[in-house]
Amino acid sequence: LLFGMTTRLTAVETLPSSETEMNIAIVAVPATTVPFPGNPAFEIPEIPEPMLGSGPALALEAAVLEALAGHPDLAVARERLEQARAKVSLARAAFWPRIGTGLNYQEREFSVNSLGFGSAFSSPLMPSTMKTVLYQSAVSLDYSVYDGGQRTAQKRLARSAIRQGNLGVALAEELRIFTVIEAFVQSLKARELLKSAFDQAVSIRGHLRQVLVRLDSGIGTKTDRLKAETRLEEAKSALLMSENALEASRIALNSAMGKSTEPLPQPQPIGSFPEIQESDPGLEAQKDQENLELKLAREQVAQARRQIDLEKTHAQPTVVFSGTVDRTGKAFPLKDKNWTISISLKWIAFDVG
């Protein structure tokens, strides 16, 4: 049976013959294609060995760290946190007075009649128009004495946004770690299934060749050949499905790590996972306390309440103190000194809802 073949012993199985007894046959897998003498029909196409990975070896820890370092979802969450911190700085600035300075130049030309003196100044000797030039430099101070708690509410709302941003970053990191681990495990599983499917297809191919030899020797049946060919086609189909599953796992792992199109990595086997004590009586309480999604939901509710408090402050009266010191004149240097102090009270009594 083994004439003309370079073989390696892989398995021993019982094959039914055309009679009632059971024969013991050795299943051999050809290492190279060596033709059978005198019968080219025994030549079965080789099954190409699948590509299990062309990229560098990848450990689970390295995959997780790479995903945490450069995934776009995490970058978005961190930018939202920075935006919330900027809002806190803006809310704090509202408690300080505002000091401004400026320089103003004003030139005006107008008719004498626009002064409203009538015909008293109408004379051929009087010009019909007049012109004024004014220079002004000023320093101003504005401070909100009372705003109904609006600045305090804005500060609380901004701090709540920071807490929500921190929870958002932590939740995004936790989700990214879970996604990478899941994709990594699926990639390992797909590789092992592909190896198994390839070995199964090679084994069934060798069995088909043995069936052809037996059929040529008159000790086999056409039914055995049909069964073996059917099994080989099923094995090839399973091999193709395993290759597609490995490609899908490659895409999922690259996506989880924040990459677009990368060579198929070669995931290293995982040593162990931490044990989960399902019988821990405090597990439910710990889950409620440490669950990031629950924390984020509670913080969102608290932020909504602070937003309502901020809207209520708009119905409160506001008191603003303003002061200005300036100098005016027709030309430099400016000699005329002026100052202004004002206190304004604003209260919205009715705003049509």
Short mmCIF file of C-alpha atoms in Angstrom, two decimals:
data_model
loop_
_atom_site.label_atom_id
_atom_site.label_comp_id
_atom_site.label_asym_id
_atom_site.label_seq_id
_atom_site.Cartn_x
_atom_site.Cartn_y
_atom_site.Cartn_z
CA LEU A 1 0.00 0.00 0.00
CA LEU A 2 2.87 2.36 0.70
CA PHE A 3 4.73 1.76 -2.58
CA GLY A 4 6.04 4.92 -4.21
CA MET A 5 5.23 7.27 -1.29
CA THR A 6 7.29 9.17 1.25
CA THR A 7 5.11 9.01 4.34
CA ARG A 8 4.80 9.77 8.03
CA LEU A 9 2.61 7.66 10.32
CA THR A 10 -0.25 9.77 11.70
CA ALA A 11 -3.10 7.55 12.81
CA VAL A 12 -4.54 4.08 12.84
CA GLU A 13 -8.23 3.57 12.16
CA THR A 14 -10.62 0.79 11.14
CA LEU A 15 -12.11 1.00 7.67
CA PRO A 16 -15.11 -1.10 6.64
CA SER A 17 -14.60 -3.32 3.58
CA SER A 18 -17.16 -4.68 1.13
CA GLU A 19 -17.47 -7.78 3.27
CA THR A 20 -18.62 -8.00 6.86
CA GLU A 21 -15.19 -8.21 8.50
CA MET A 22 -13.20 -5.12 9.63
CA ASN A 23 -9.71 -4.48 8.22
CA ILE A 24 -6.99 -2.48 9.95
CA ALA A 25 -5.42 0.12 7.65
CA ILE A 26 -2.59 2.58 8.24
CA VAL A 27 -3.45 6.13 7.18
CA ALA A 28 -0.41 7.80 5.63
CA VAL A 29 -0.09 11.46 4.73
CA PRO A 30 2.23 12.17 1.79
CA ALA A 31 4.95 14.67 2.49
CA THR A 32 5.57 15.23 -1.22
CA THR A 33 3.61 14.41 -4.36
CA VAL A 34 4.97 11.14 -5.71
CA PRO A 35 2.90 9.58 -8.54
CA PHE A 36 1.50 6.10 -8.26
CA PRO A 37 2.96 3.84 -10.94
CA GLY A 38 0.62 3.11 -13.82
CA ASN A 39 -2.49 5.01 -12.63
CA PRO A 40 -2.52 8.86 -12.85
CA ALA A 41 -6.09 8.88 -11.52
CA PHE A 42 -4.68 8.42 -8.02
CA GLU A 43 -3.10 11.87 -8.12
CA ILE A 44 -5.11 14.23 -5.85
CA PRO A 45 -4.24 17.97 -5.78
CA GLU A 46 -2.17 19.09 -2.83
CA ILE A 47 -3.92 21.13 -0.13
CA PRO A 48 -2.00 24.40 0.25
CA GLU A 49 -0.86 25.18 3.76
CA PRO A 50 -2.70 28.26 5.10
CA MET A 51 -0.98 31.46 6.16
CA LEU A 52 -1.28 31.72 9.93
CA GLY A 53 0.37 35.11 10.17
CA SER A 54 2.96 37.27 8.50
CA GLY A 55 3.32 39.98 11.12
CA PRO A 56 5.51 40.00 14.23
CA ALA A 57 4.67 38.07 17.37
CA LEU A 58 2.14 39.91 19.51
CA ALA A 59 1.54 39.47 23.23
CA LEU A 60 -1.77 40.31 24.88
CA GLU A 61 -0.20 42.93 27.16
CA ALA A 62 1.42 44.68 24.19
CA ALA A 63 -1.87 44.69 22.27
CA VAL A 64 -3.72 46.26 25.21
CA LEU A 65 -1.04 48.92 25.76
CA GLU A 66 -1.01 49.81 22.06
CA ALA A 67 -4.78 50.17 22.04
CA LEU A 68 -4.75 52.38 25.14
CA ALA A 69 -2.02 54.57 23.65
CA GLY A 70 -3.44 55.37 20.25
CA HIS A 71 -7.08 54.38 19.78
CA PRO A 72 -9.25 57.24 18.42
CA ASP A 73 -12.07 56.60 20.90
CA LEU A 74 -9.71 57.19 23.81
CA ALA A 75 -8.32 60.31 22.16
CA VAL A 76 -11.85 61.71 21.86
CA ALA A 77 -12.61 60.92 25.52
CA ARG A 78 -9.38 62.61 26.67
CA GLU A 79 -10.12 65.71 24.57
CA ARG A 80 -13.56 65.95 26.18
CA LEU A 81 -11.87 65.85 29.58
CA GLU A 82 -9.53 68.68 28.59
CA GLN A 83 -12.54 70.67 27.38
CA ALA A 84 -14.22 70.20 30.77
CA ARG A 85 -11.09 71.41 32.56
CA ALA A 86 -11.04 74.52 30.41
CA LYS A 87 -14.65 75.23 31.39
CA VAL A 88 -13.65 75.11 35.07
CA SER A 89 -10.96 77.72 34.46
CA LEU A 90 -13.51 79.87 32.64
CA ALA A 91 -15.98 79.56 35.52
CA ARG A 92 -13.32 80.59 38.04
CA ALA A 93 -12.40 83.65 35.98
CA ALA A 94 -15.94 85.00 36.34
CA PHE A 95 -15.30 85.67 40.07
CA TRP A 96 -12.57 88.21 39.29
CA PRO A 97 -13.13 91.81 38.22
CA ARG A 98 -12.50 92.80 34.62
CA ILE A 99 -10.03 95.60 33.93
CA GLY A 100 -9.78 97.15 30.47
CA THR A 101 -7.97 99.99 28.80
CA GLY A 102 -8.40 101.65 25.43
CA LEU A 103 -7.70 104.60 23.19
CA ASN A 104 -10.46 106.30 21.20
CA TYR A 105 -10.31 108.84 18.37
CA GLN A 106 -13.50 110.60 17.27
CA GLU A 107 -13.90 113.12 14.47
CA ARG A 108 -17.31 114.60 13.70
CA GLU A 109 -18.64 117.11 11.18
CA PHE A 110 -22.23 118.40 11.50
CA SER A 111 -24.42 121.30 10.40
CA VAL A 112 -25.10 124.28 12.65
CA ASN A 113 -28.83 123.83 12.29
CA SER A 114 -28.52 120.37 13.86
CA LEU A 115 -27.69 122.07 17.15
CA GLY A 116 -31.33 123.21 17.47
CA PHE A 117 -30.72 126.94 18.07
CA GLY A 118 -32.91 128.03 15.12
CA SER A 119 -32.27 131.40 13.42
CA ALA A 120 -30.29 132.86 16.34
CA PHE A 121 -27.04 131.66 14.88
CA SER A 122 -27.99 132.10 11.24
CA SER A 123 -25.67 134.74 9.81
CA PRO A 124 -23.65 135.11 6.65
CA LEU A 125 -20.57 135.25 8.82
CA MET A 126 -21.31 131.92 10.53
CA PRO A 127 -20.18 128.73 8.78
CA SER A 128 -22.88 126.30 7.80
CA THR A 129 -21.01 123.31 9.23
CA MET A 130 -18.85 122.64 12.28
CA LYS A 131 -16.17 120.03 12.99
CA THR A 132 -14.96 118.47 16.25
CA VAL A 133 -11.98 116.26 16.99
CA LEU A 134 -11.73 114.30 20.24
CA TYR A 135 -9.04 112.00 21.62
CA GLN A 136 -9.81 109.79 24.62
CA SER A 137 -7.80 107.31 26.71
CA ALA A 138 -9.52 105.38 29.49
CA VAL A 139 -9.14 102.62 32.09
CA SER A 140 -12.31 100.75 33.11
CA LEU A 141 -13.19 98.36 35.94
CA ASP A 142 -16.23 96.05 35.95
CA TYR A 143 -17.19 93.73 38.77
CA SER A 144 -20.36 91.75 39.35
CA VAL A 145 -21.30 92.31 42.96
CA TYR A 146 -24.25 89.93 42.97
CA ASP A 147 -25.49 87.58 40.25
CA GLY A 148 -27.98 85.38 42.08
CA GLY A 149 -25.53 82.47 42.38
CA GLN A 150 -25.00 82.16 38.64
CA ARG A 151 -21.20 82.01 38.80
CA THR A 152 -21.28 79.44 41.60
CA ALA A 153 -23.69 77.26 39.63
CA GLN A 154 -21.50 77.49 36.56
CA LYS A 155 -18.48 76.43 38.58
CA ARG A 156 -20.31 73.42 40.03
CA LEU A 157 -21.52 72.45 36.58
CA ALA A 158 -17.97 72.66 35.19
CA ARG A 159 -16.59 70.50 38.02
CA SER A 160 -19.32 67.96 37.35
CA ALA A 161 -18.23 67.91 33.71
CA ILE A 162 -14.68 67.07 34.84
CA ARG A 163 -15.90 64.14 36.91
CA GLN A 164 -18.00 62.98 33.99
CA GLY A 165 -14.98 63.32 31.69
CA ASN A 166 -12.81 61.24 34.02
CA LEU A 167 -15.45 58.54 34.13
CA GLY A 168 -15.76 58.70 30.35
CA VAL A 169 -12.02 58.14 29.91
CA ALA A 170 -12.02 55.26 32.40
CA LEU A 171 -15.05 53.68 30.74
CA ALA A 172 -13.46 54.02 27.29
CA GLU A 173 -10.26 52.40 28.56
CA GLU A 174 -12.19 49.55 30.18
CA LEU A 175 -14.21 48.97 27.01
CA ARG A 176 -11.05 49.06 24.90
CA ILE A 177 -9.29 46.52 27.14
CA PHE A 178 -12.30 44.20 26.98
CA THR A 179 -12.54 44.54 23.18
CA VAL A 180 -8.82 43.83 22.67
CA ILE A 181 -8.90 40.76 24.93
CA GLU A 182 -11.99 39.42 23.17
CA ALA A 183 -10.47 39.98 19.70
CA PHE A 184 -7.15 38.49 20.82
CA VAL A 185 -8.81 35.33 22.14
CA GLN A 186 -10.90 35.01 18.98
CA SER A 187 -7.73 35.32 16.91
CA LEU A 188 -6.06 32.54 18.88
CA LYS A 189 -9.17 30.40 18.53
CA ALA A 190 -9.34 31.04 14.77
CA ARG A 191 -5.67 30.05 14.35
CA GLU A 192 -6.16 26.78 16.21
CA LEU A 193 -9.34 25.98 14.28
CA LEU A 194 -7.52 26.66 11.02
CA LYS A 195 -4.68 24.35 12.02
CA SER A 196 -7.17 21.65 12.96
CA ALA A 197 -9.12 22.08 9.71
CA PHE A 198 -5.92 21.86 7.67
CA ASP A 199 -4.76 18.70 9.46
CA GLN A 200 -8.21 17.18 9.01
CA ALA A 201 -8.21 17.97 5.28
CA VAL A 202 -4.73 16.48 4.81
CA SER A 203 -5.75 13.37 6.72
CA ILE A 204 -8.93 12.89 4.66
CA ARG A 205 -6.91 13.43 1.47
CA GLY A 206 -4.58 10.62 2.48
CA HIS A 207 -7.54 8.43 3.31
CA LEU A 208 -9.02 9.09 -0.14
CA ARG A 209 -5.82 7.93 -1.78
CA GLN A 210 -5.92 4.72 0.23
CA VAL A 211 -9.54 4.20 -0.83
CA LEU A 212 -8.50 4.60 -4.49
CA VAL A 213 -5.72 2.05 -4.05
CA ARG A 214 -8.12 -0.42 -2.46
CA LEU A 215 -10.65 0.19 -5.20
CA ASP A 216 -7.99 -0.44 -7.84
CA SER A 217 -7.00 -3.65 -6.03
CA GLY A 218 -10.58 -4.89 -5.99
CA ILE A 219 -11.03 -4.81 -2.23
CA GLY A 220 -12.94 -1.53 -2.09
CA THR A 221 -16.26 -0.23 -3.35
CA LYS A 222 -17.33 2.87 -5.23
CA THR A 223 -19.42 3.82 -2.22
CA ASP A 224 -16.26 4.08 -0.13
CA ARG A 225 -14.75 6.35 -2.77
CA LEU A 226 -17.87 8.54 -2.88
CA LYS A 227 -17.90 8.86 0.90
CA ALA A 228 -14.21 9.75 1.01
CA GLU A 229 -14.57 12.36 -1.73
CA THR A 230 -17.58 13.86 0.06
CA ARG A 231 -15.62 14.05 3.30
CA LEU A 232 -12.72 15.73 1.50
CA GLU A 233 -15.01 18.38 0.00
CA GLU A 234 -16.52 19.01 3.42
CA ALA A 235 -13.02 19.33 4.88
CA LYS A 236 -12.04 21.82 2.18
CA SER A 237 -15.18 23.83 2.90
CA ALA A 238 -14.38 23.82 6.62
CA LEU A 239 -10.82 24.89 5.81
CA LEU A 240 -12.12 27.82 3.74
CA MET A 241 -14.48 28.86 6.54
CA SER A 242 -11.59 28.71 9.01
CA GLU A 243 -9.48 30.95 6.75
CA ASN A 244 -12.34 33.44 6.55
CA ALA A 245 -12.72 33.34 10.33
CA LEU A 246 -9.01 34.05 10.75
CA GLU A 247 -9.23 37.01 8.38
CA ALA A 248 -12.25 38.33 10.31
CA SER A 249 -10.31 37.99 13.57
CA ARG A 250 -7.42 39.93 12.02
CA ILE A 251 -9.74 42.79 11.10
CA ALA A 252 -11.37 42.74 14.56
CA LEU A 253 -8.03 42.74 16.39
CA ASN A 254 -6.61 45.57 14.28
CA SER A 255 -9.80 47.57 14.78
CA ALA A 256 -9.69 47.00 18.54
CA MET A 257 -6.09 48.24 18.59
CA GLY A 258 -6.95 51.32 16.55
CA LYS A 259 -5.20 50.22 13.33
CA SER A 260 -6.59 50.22 9.81
CA THR A 261 -4.84 47.60 7.66
CA GLU A 262 -1.97 45.71 9.21
CA PRO A 263 -0.34 42.32 8.51
CA LEU A 264 -1.88 39.38 10.27
CA PRO A 265 -0.31 39.33 13.77
CA GLN A 266 0.84 36.14 15.43
CA PRO A 267 -0.78 36.23 18.87
CA GLN A 268 1.19 34.52 21.59
CA PRO A 269 -0.67 32.05 23.82
CA ILE A 270 -2.21 33.52 26.96
CA GLY A 271 -0.82 32.20 30.20
CA SER A 272 -3.80 32.58 32.53
CA PHE A 273 -6.68 34.83 33.46
CA PRO A 274 -7.49 35.95 37.01
CA GLU A 275 -9.97 33.76 38.80
CA ILE A 276 -13.48 35.11 39.43
CA GLN A 277 -15.01 34.29 42.79
CA GLU A 278 -18.68 34.01 41.85
CA SER A 279 -19.64 32.95 45.38
CA ASP A 280 -18.35 36.18 46.95
CA PRO A 281 -21.28 37.63 48.94
CA GLY A 282 -20.02 41.19 48.39
CA LEU A 283 -19.72 40.83 44.62
CA GLU A 284 -23.06 42.51 43.88
CA ALA A 285 -22.33 45.46 46.16
CA GLN A 286 -18.85 45.83 44.68
CA LYS A 287 -20.31 45.75 41.18
CA ASP A 288 -22.73 48.56 42.02
CA GLN A 289 -19.96 50.65 43.57
CA GLU A 290 -17.24 50.13 40.94
CA ASN A 291 -19.27 49.82 37.76
CA LEU A 292 -18.15 52.70 35.57
CA GLU A 293 -21.35 52.82 33.55
CA LEU A 294 -23.42 53.25 36.71
CA LYS A 295 -21.05 55.94 37.97
CA LEU A 296 -21.24 57.78 34.67
CA ALA A 297 -25.04 57.57 34.63
CA ARG A 298 -25.26 58.96 38.19
CA GLU A 299 -22.89 61.80 37.30
CA GLN A 300 -24.97 62.65 34.24
CA VAL A 301 -28.08 62.88 36.43
CA ALA A 302 -26.20 65.12 38.88
CA GLN A 303 -24.99 67.34 36.04
CA ALA A 304 -28.53 67.69 34.71
CA ARG A 305 -29.69 68.85 38.14
CA ARG A 306 -26.87 71.41 38.31
CA GLN A 307 -27.89 72.63 34.87
CA ILE A 308 -31.41 73.21 36.22
CA ASP A 309 -29.97 75.15 39.18
CA LEU A 310 -27.99 77.29 36.74
CA GLU A 311 -31.12 78.09 34.73
CA LYS A 312 -32.90 79.16 37.91
CA THR A 313 -30.21 81.74 38.66
CA HIS A 314 -31.13 83.69 35.52
CA ALA A 315 -34.36 84.78 37.25
CA GLN A 316 -32.38 86.37 40.11
CA PRO A 317 -31.42 90.08 40.12
CA THR A 318 -27.84 91.06 39.27
CA VAL A 319 -25.80 94.02 40.56
CA VAL A 320 -22.79 95.23 38.56
CA PHE A 321 -20.32 97.92 39.63
CA SER A 322 -18.46 99.85 36.92
CA GLY A 323 -15.88 102.62 37.07
CA THR A 324 -14.00 104.55 34.39
CA VAL A 325 -11.15 107.06 34.53
CA ASP A 326 -10.27 108.82 31.25
CA ARG A 327 -8.58 111.82 29.69
CA THR A 328 -9.87 113.79 26.71
CA GLY A 329 -8.59 116.61 24.56
CA LYS A 330 -8.35 118.06 21.10
CA ALA A 331 -4.70 117.03 20.73
CA PHE A 332 -1.94 115.21 22.58
CA PRO A 333 -1.08 115.35 25.41
CA LEU A 334 -4.61 114.91 26.78
CA LYS A 335 -5.24 117.21 29.73
CA ASP A 336 -8.95 117.00 30.58
CA LYS A 337 -9.55 114.42 33.33
CA ASN A 338 -12.88 112.61 33.70
CA TRP A 339 -14.19 109.78 35.85
CA THR A 340 -17.41 107.80 35.99
CA ILE A 341 -18.84 105.44 38.62
CA SER A 342 -22.01 103.45 38.03
CA ILE A 343 -23.93 100.70 39.80
CA SER A 344 -26.56 98.90 37.77
CA LEU A 345 -29.33 96.62 38.97
CA LYS A 346 -30.89 94.22 36.51
CA TRP A 347 -33.86 92.00 37.24
CA ILE A 348 -35.91 90.11 34.67
CA ALA A 349 -39.45 90.28 35.95
CA PHE A 350 -41.09 88.68 32.92
CA ASP A 351 -39.56 87.01 29.86
CA VAL A 352 -42.58 85.32 28.17
CA GLY A 353 -41.67 81.91 29.54
#
